[in-house]
Amino acid sequence: MTLAAYTPRYLPESLHGLFTLALDLHWTWHHGSDELWRTLDEDTWSATRNAWLVLNSVSGDRIEALAQDPAFQQRYREQVAAHQAFSSAGTWYSDECAPALDRGIAYFCMEYGLSESLPLYSGGLGVLAGDFLKAASDLGIPVTAVGLLYQQGYFRQAISRTGEQLEFYPYNDPTMLPVSPLRDADGEWVRVVVPLPGRPVRLRAWRAQVGRCELLLLDSNDPRNEPGDRGITSELYTGDPEKRLQQEMVLGIGGWRLLRQLDRKPAICHLNEGHCALALIERAFGWQDDNQQDFETARSATRATNLFTTHTSVASGFDLFPASLLRLYLTPWLASRDLDINSLMALGNGAGQGAGGDHADGETRLNMARLALNMSGQFNGVSRIHQTVTQNLFQPWFPRWPAEDIPAGYVTNGVHTPTWDSPESDAIWTRACGQDRWRRPLELQCPMAEVSDQELWDMRRAQRKRLIRYLRHRLAGQHCEQNPGADHDAACGLLLDSETFTLGFARRFTDYKRPDLLLKYPERLVCLLSSRDHPVQIVLAGKAHPYDDQGKRMIRQWKVFSRRPEVAGKVVFIEDYDLGVANQLVQGVDVWLNCPRHPWEACGTSGMKVLVNGGLNLSQYDGWWAEAWQPAVGWAIRPGATVEQLRSDNNHDLQDADELFDLLEKSVIPAFYDAGAEGIPRQWLAMVRASMDGLTATYSANRMVRDYVAQFYLPMVELGAQRSPEIARQLVAESRTHALHWSHIRFGAFMVDTHGESQSCTVEVYLDGIEQDHVTVELVAEASDFGPRVIAIMKLVHPLSGSKNTFLFEATVPTRPEGHYTPRLRPRDARLNLPLENPAVLWMK
């Protein structure tokens, strides 16, 4: 199939390349074409940042006039040439990795945050997916992303005069979004069908070009669908479980069917969260059809190249669907398959609190994360701490395995720096590191030492000044003059000062993110804000989920506090937080505040976005900040905190609030105002330089995507190449043999002989019908006062002549007291990722 050009309006031949430029979202981070769109229609461009809308809104007379304008023609030709050069240039992937992933990566996610002009996101998960795609484009990695085109997307926010959040769901006209219909070789609109109870649902396919990558989107708003089905893709993260299941069927089943219909055969399928788990079932069905094998063989063959990334820190964050709803909706899909609904439930049913087993109503639930896990060959968290959280969270699905042995990897998230840098910081980075710095690995620190303090301070002052202008403009758009209890100047941001220390907080307003932490001690906050010598101003933004009453209450608390006369004009709340607002805030604030309840922050990428702009972080010691923090680059709340410590004491809000105020009062604010006779805060700028120099590249999406390639994609492709139909059948047969005999294997005598600082341990093992080279016997001692954790592989000594299929194993280990070492036995197969693909384990009692 081919992708026909999408040209809904007439353009002169001399400007025909504007179609290509406007439909490639490369303009969301490469700003060379901004002047083109501004010249076409400055008002529309400033209001929407949507090049496609600009192109389709401008009058024909205006187009004709610009076609005759030599200056515009010159800029146009320069941008067309730059786009062509970008598209054809060599990349990191083409130079270092090709052709290993030439078949491509299929990337599934429920939301994508590429631009405020394409509102298909609600928060961090979508923004991360968008940054992933942009960085993959920069690096040349062939990624095809799959998602949904929502008619309304996530809600738009306003705040009432009484501080209440108001939610609006304006319709997104897809013809005015920077996407185009996906058409086949005959020019027909590509459609995919997914079976629902008693009827098919027809899905229209759209395409968004993201530099060298593409995003394929499905929507159900086909006039031939039933009215209810047309609304399946109406809104993101609906609260209706039935509609949520319909969306996940459309995304997973429909998404993979779309790839097959386009004859795409990705080398890797990467799920960004468990919402998309049904894609892995559909992928196995496709392999099954191609190779005429049963489902278990297909599952074994395909899972080696399925990667599941989880961003969830609590079990309540997993999607759960009751069996009755699944029987209704999935039975038509499974009707002709050898996988029935009970077997599917077994793949996604978990044990343990909140993991998806039986509930209070007595009905079994399917856990989508568990289903994704059982269909994947690798899974990972999104920071080092989150790896530990994931191991603990998934431990109930690995019975009798200690949490530290759960095979969760991790890749710490990163942000797409060209999306988030300011014009001022871009100029400094370009001079220090080159124009193409983010399109290649930036392993070494850049020479920020060559940038003077004066230049850094001028950059920060210009960024803050621009932020203040932006805030005033936004507040005017929020009808600030109608704000009760405050004078006009305060309500409209006219009291904000471009030379004042500016603290930023912009996150989803929900309990665990603690946006109200500063309000725990309101009088201390008043003292900070009303200081004459060291003034402070705070800018806030964020949405609460429509069903999160506590999050809405915290917004209302801030609005009420901001109207106190003694802090009038010092605290502003920017409504309708989106990518455009975020971009302005991360460029202009001096310090980014992030204070989630530890260890619930999987990664927390918002603070990474200030790094490139010389902003500093004041954050909870969690997620990425637990890896990045040191005193020279910012401030940490509860530094050194561990998951284990906080399990026993999770009620530390007041203590953290007190520590936060101490940091602000004694360290952060004094350092900012310690300017000396020259008016330059050199201690502060030393931290800015250290943060920019040492953290920006490390916490970039450039590094993140390369980590996925090196740690997961390339090894998984190599392992997947071994999963031929014959090998897959063999693995299934051996798994069934293990299951048949596992309950009959047992340990015999365990002997320990101590020789000073070492011990020689032997154990007898009866293996029933399992081959001895298909198992590994280990000796395990947990960490204690006598030393760190020990896992020693026991070597086969010889079979025991007096007993059939019984063997003696031995190991030499450091001396520990009696009872510290315990033998365990587990499957062994270098072709499998264990214990993920076979969690069987036997411990000696």
PDB file of N, CA and C in Angstrom, residues 142 191 209 260 306 440 446 553 729:
ATOM      1  N   PRO A 142      13.699   3.297  12.858  1.00  0.00           N
ATOM      2  CA  PRO A 142      12.436   3.141  12.120  1.00  0.00           C
ATOM      3  C   PRO A 142      11.284   2.718  13.031  1.00  0.00           C
ATOM      4  N   ARG A 191      -9.354   1.202   5.996  1.00  0.00           N
ATOM      5  CA  ARG A 191     -10.212   0.940   7.140  1.00  0.00           C
ATOM      6  C   ARG A 191      -9.911  -0.435   7.705  1.00  0.00           C
ATOM      7  N   GLN A 209       2.901  12.334  10.288  1.00  0.00           N
ATOM      8  CA  GLN A 209       4.332  12.208  10.018  1.00  0.00           C
ATOM      9  C   GLN A 209       5.097  12.895  11.142  1.00  0.00           C
ATOM     10  N   ARG A 260      -0.778  -5.309   9.787  1.00  0.00           N
ATOM     11  CA  ARG A 260      -0.803  -6.453   8.865  1.00  0.00           C
ATOM     12  C   ARG A 260      -1.426  -6.061   7.529  1.00  0.00           C
ATOM     13  N   ASN A 306       8.449  -9.097  22.096  1.00  0.00           N
ATOM     14  CA  ASN A 306       7.472  -8.179  22.685  1.00  0.00           C
ATOM     15  C   ASN A 306       8.064  -7.553  23.934  1.00  0.00           C
ATOM     16  N   ARG A 440      22.851  13.000  17.684  1.00  0.00           N
ATOM     17  CA  ARG A 440      23.912  12.014  17.847  1.00  0.00           C
ATOM     18  C   ARG A 440      24.145  11.821  19.344  1.00  0.00           C
ATOM     19  N   CYS A 446      29.516  18.807  27.644  1.00  0.00           N
ATOM     20  CA  CYS A 446      29.824  19.898  26.726  1.00  0.00           C
ATOM     21  C   CYS A 446      30.642  20.961  27.450  1.00  0.00           C
ATOM     22  N   ARG A 553     -10.208  19.696  44.794  1.00  0.00           N
ATOM     23  CA  ARG A 553     -10.182  20.451  46.050  1.00  0.00           C
ATOM     24  C   ARG A 553      -8.842  21.160  46.217  1.00  0.00           C
ATOM     25  N   ARG A 729       7.718 -24.823  18.928  1.00  0.00           N
ATOM     26  CA  ARG A 729       7.007 -26.062  19.303  1.00  0.00           C
ATOM     27  C   ARG A 729       7.783 -26.830  20.361  1.00  0.00           C
TER      28      ARG A 729
END
